[in-house]
Amino acid sequence: MSYITKPQAHHPSLKPNALGLTRRDYEGAITTLCAGCGHDSITAAFIQAFWELDMEPHTVAKLSGIGCSSKTPAYFLREAHGFNSVHGRMPAVATGAGAANSQLKLVGVSGDGDSLSIGLGQLCHAIRRNLNLLYVLENNGVYGLTKGQFSASADPGSLNKRGTANTMPAIDSVLLAINLGATFVARSFSGDKEQLVPLIKAGLMHKGFAFIDVISPCVTFNDHEGSTKSYAYTRRHQIEVVEADFVPGRREITVDYDPGSVKEVTLHNGDRIMLRKVAEDYDPLDRDQAYAYIRDRQKVGELATGLLYMSGMTSDMNDQLRTGDTPLTQVSHGDLCPGSAELEKLMSRYR
Amino acid sequence: MKSRINDFAFKIATANGTGSASANGLIMQAIFRMGIPVTGKNLFPSNIQGLPTWYEIRVSEAGYTARTPIFDLMVALNPATFDKDVAEVTSGGWLLYDSTWPLLEEKMRHDVTYIGVPMADLCNEAFDGVRNRILMKNIVYAGVLAALLGIDREELIKLTQEKFGKKPALLESNQQAIELGYQYTAQHYKCPLPIQLERRDATKDAILIDGNTAAGLGCLYAGATVGAWYPITPSTSLMEAFTAFCQKYRVDPETKANQFAILQAEDELAAIGMVIGASWAGARAFTPTSGPGISLMNEFLGLAYYAEVPAVLFNVQRTGPSTGMPTRTQQADLLLCAYASHGDTKHINLYPADPHEAFEMAVNAFDLAERFQTPVIVLSDLDIGMNDWMVPKLTWNDMYQPDRGKVLSAEELEAAERFSRYLDVDGDGIPYRSLPGVHPKGAYFTRGSGHNKFAKYTEDGDEYQEVLDRIARKVNSARAAIPAPFVKRREGARVGLISVGGCHGACTEALDILEADGLPVDYLRVKGFPFADEVREFLDSHDRTFVVEQNRDGQLRSLLILETEVDPARLHSIRSYAGFPMSAQPIVDGVLAKVQVPA
Ligand SMILES: Cc1ncc(C[n+]2csc(CCOP(=O)(O)OP(=O)(O)O)c2C)c(N)n1
Ligand code: SF4
Ligand SMILES: [Mg+2]
């Protein structure tokens, strides 16, 4: 392995992973978002996570709705199929793709407008189905692409750029997801790559619906004083509750965990997610407690982040559909069609 | 009175939810098994229990399948509609009623023969339990009709054996009820009536099947693996049929894995989204729905058209606009489905005329959708979808190979220098497609936003237009690939008649009547959209053409004008849109109103 001896000065994005791919190989088209947009940082976290997981880019399918956030799948994994669908309907397209080919690694990217207004119904039902999908909601409290209207995640009292306060209660996507029975629920901040990359990795490896709400400031329309989704506000109010670490099954655990504070969740394929409690008395495996805790933090103006809730083994949509290990797209027509003799037999039923 | 053999119609009026449906099916099937051509039309309410429901059975030696509004016999068992039902009997006809309750002499028609059978009394004596008595009353009238019309009692008995063979108690009461009705009638009335049945041999290669079952079977045979839906009358039974067939034929015997996925979506927007996602991933996927569902699917249909993703839809039409009359039939979504979505779009549509075509066109739809990489909508209607039709047995050619279109394999992608999703490589307007997860070289970004032939985002007008124009060429070229129209020319015909879908039976009957009256008329039935070249030629070869359809606004006529630029003055419209299947007479009248029979 000659690359180990290469000089350290080499650009970090050129360091190869186990597949021999560098971070560059996980990039996509050049972003067209505003400089400083939180969404671009999430794109960078995606690239890092895929690279660290040694994932083959073309095994992934990236799907999104419409919005600045929904454009971002074009900016990573150029060697993976992408599908920029219609506003708020990415979950349905992902559901169909997942039903057809259970081997695709599905990644959905959406915005708070896309997910919580026009697409709220589809989000809820994708959660109920426990579709095997990593769903990242890039949450900026506004409709960026249509120039800054409040979205349903805007907090009451939060000011828009003109100084008008939002009067309606916010839909909190994390509480919603927990409530609906999502099997993996996390929250993070686009400015906290340390936290976000492991969460994306864990979410990618989770079997079932993995939901990550990422506060992702819109520098153009919602990063001012009085906004509760600005960089400054989020930095001040974010508290990390649970830190997640993804450990591939074969690998030794090398990090020293403080024994009492770590919960280990084994995934369907033997991989593990280590959940390190930062907050005392928090149990990320207890749905009711997680829900209550996040709400309590909200009441005092704190934003709980990390892998907030996770249930261990779950049966995902394809398990429920009992479609087996072979993707439906790989079953031959010969196996799907009963043939002429059967039809002839069947006809006696209609006489 | 002279007897009329195998050529009459009768109607059974009951209340919904009383179990009459199974008795009506029994009667119809028994006649069919006597080898006599028969059709049944179920006119049912949008309700689970209580509202009036009718079942019309037409027996036709000549094999006519259209509805006839002239009833020789009425079985009037619903007090709520009794007066109206009595009024519908043709003069000189018969009325069967439950004489447990006497009729008012002064309300009786004098040109109709009343036949009273105390059905409720008979059931009260013979059976226990309120529900059972109500159910058995239906079977009693089947027995009564067996006596009156000469339905072979053996066939009825055999059918009950097949149906209830595993439930001896039910079997016994059913057979007892048939006997009760039969014996009472035979003892009290001169049987059979002048309208009567005689055994024939005209149905041995036929089946009785509804279009939704046939279409569901077509999806199974076509190799569809993903079905997404949101329940809506009258399409629901299509997915129910597909599900049942899958459970029978699509469970891997070794692994027990389902080789199908049925997704009950949260609404029709999601259903079509799932179909698009599944097709994009490489499965054959479909959604059955009705008008309101298509309305909701418009945005996604535009995406599938523009991003060139196959999708198969079944629109089992019901009356509109809005909720309309959900259990009545119409063909009022022709325009909607031809151009669904905002922007410049046009979709391949298929128009089955009966369940046999519903089966075949279901298979066509998948081939066309994948070949042309675009949505295909199969437009049947409530009459085709939910009523039992007598059609030739469905057959299958084992040589059939699905047309999966231009999909590049991993090897082909590996060997290719470069893959460009929307490049017109072959000059036929159909680009090459790649599926996710297959090969890194196949990757591209599918989008509904402006894109150039390399699948890259664009706001350049020329690049955008190049793709849009190619798609227009591509979809228009499908006119040569859709099923060719049904054409029947007649010697000496000067005028033409064009129809679509379920109008077919009424048209063929009407044209026979007209010819017998001395007016031969050429006939064409469109089977798909964009219209085949024959449609234009047919229009060009007649100075005037009648357009027969089941909607208020003459939507087929509008489509013909839009697509062929035929002079509108040459197209006369004959429409029926009250929600009932079409019958022949209004077509005859419509033609004769404009054209004189040559002397
Ligand atoms: C049916 C439909 N209605 C409206 C729009 C216009 N539209 C585009 S993006 C958007 C909001 C996007 O907000 P969000 O999902 O929060 O994404 P962001 O741009 O903030 O990342 C709207 C309303 C659309 N594309 N489609
Ligand atoms: S408008 Fe806001 S969300 Fe959109 S790209 Fe600019 S900063 Fe990002
Ligand atoms: Mg937003």
Coordinates of C-alpha atoms and ligand atoms in Angstrom, one line a residue, chain A residues 39 67-69 110-114 137-145 149-151 153 216 218 222, ligand 3:
Chain A
H39 CA -27.0 23.2 3.0
G67 CA -36.2 23.7 -2.8
C68 CA -32.6 25.0 -2.3
S69 CA -32.1 22.0 0.0
S110 CA -35.6 17.7 1.8
G111 CA -36.3 21.1 3.3
D112 CA -38.6 22.3 6.0
G113 CA -41.0 23.6 3.4
D114 CA -40.8 20.5 1.3
L137 CA -34.3 17.5 6.5
E138 CA -32.3 20.6 5.9
N139 CA -34.1 22.9 8.2
N140 CA -33.8 26.7 7.9
G141 CA -37.2 27.9 9.0
V142 CA -37.9 29.5 5.7
Y143 CA -38.7 28.7 2.1
G144 CA -35.3 29.7 0.7
L145 CA -35.9 29.1 -3.0
Q149 CA -41.4 33.1 3.6
F150 CA -41.8 31.5 7.0
S151 CA -42.0 27.7 6.9
S153 CA -40.7 25.0 11.3
S216 CA -29.1 24.6 8.3
C218 CA -30.3 30.3 5.2
N222 CA -32.9 33.8 7.9
Ligands
MG3 MG -36.3 25.8 4.1

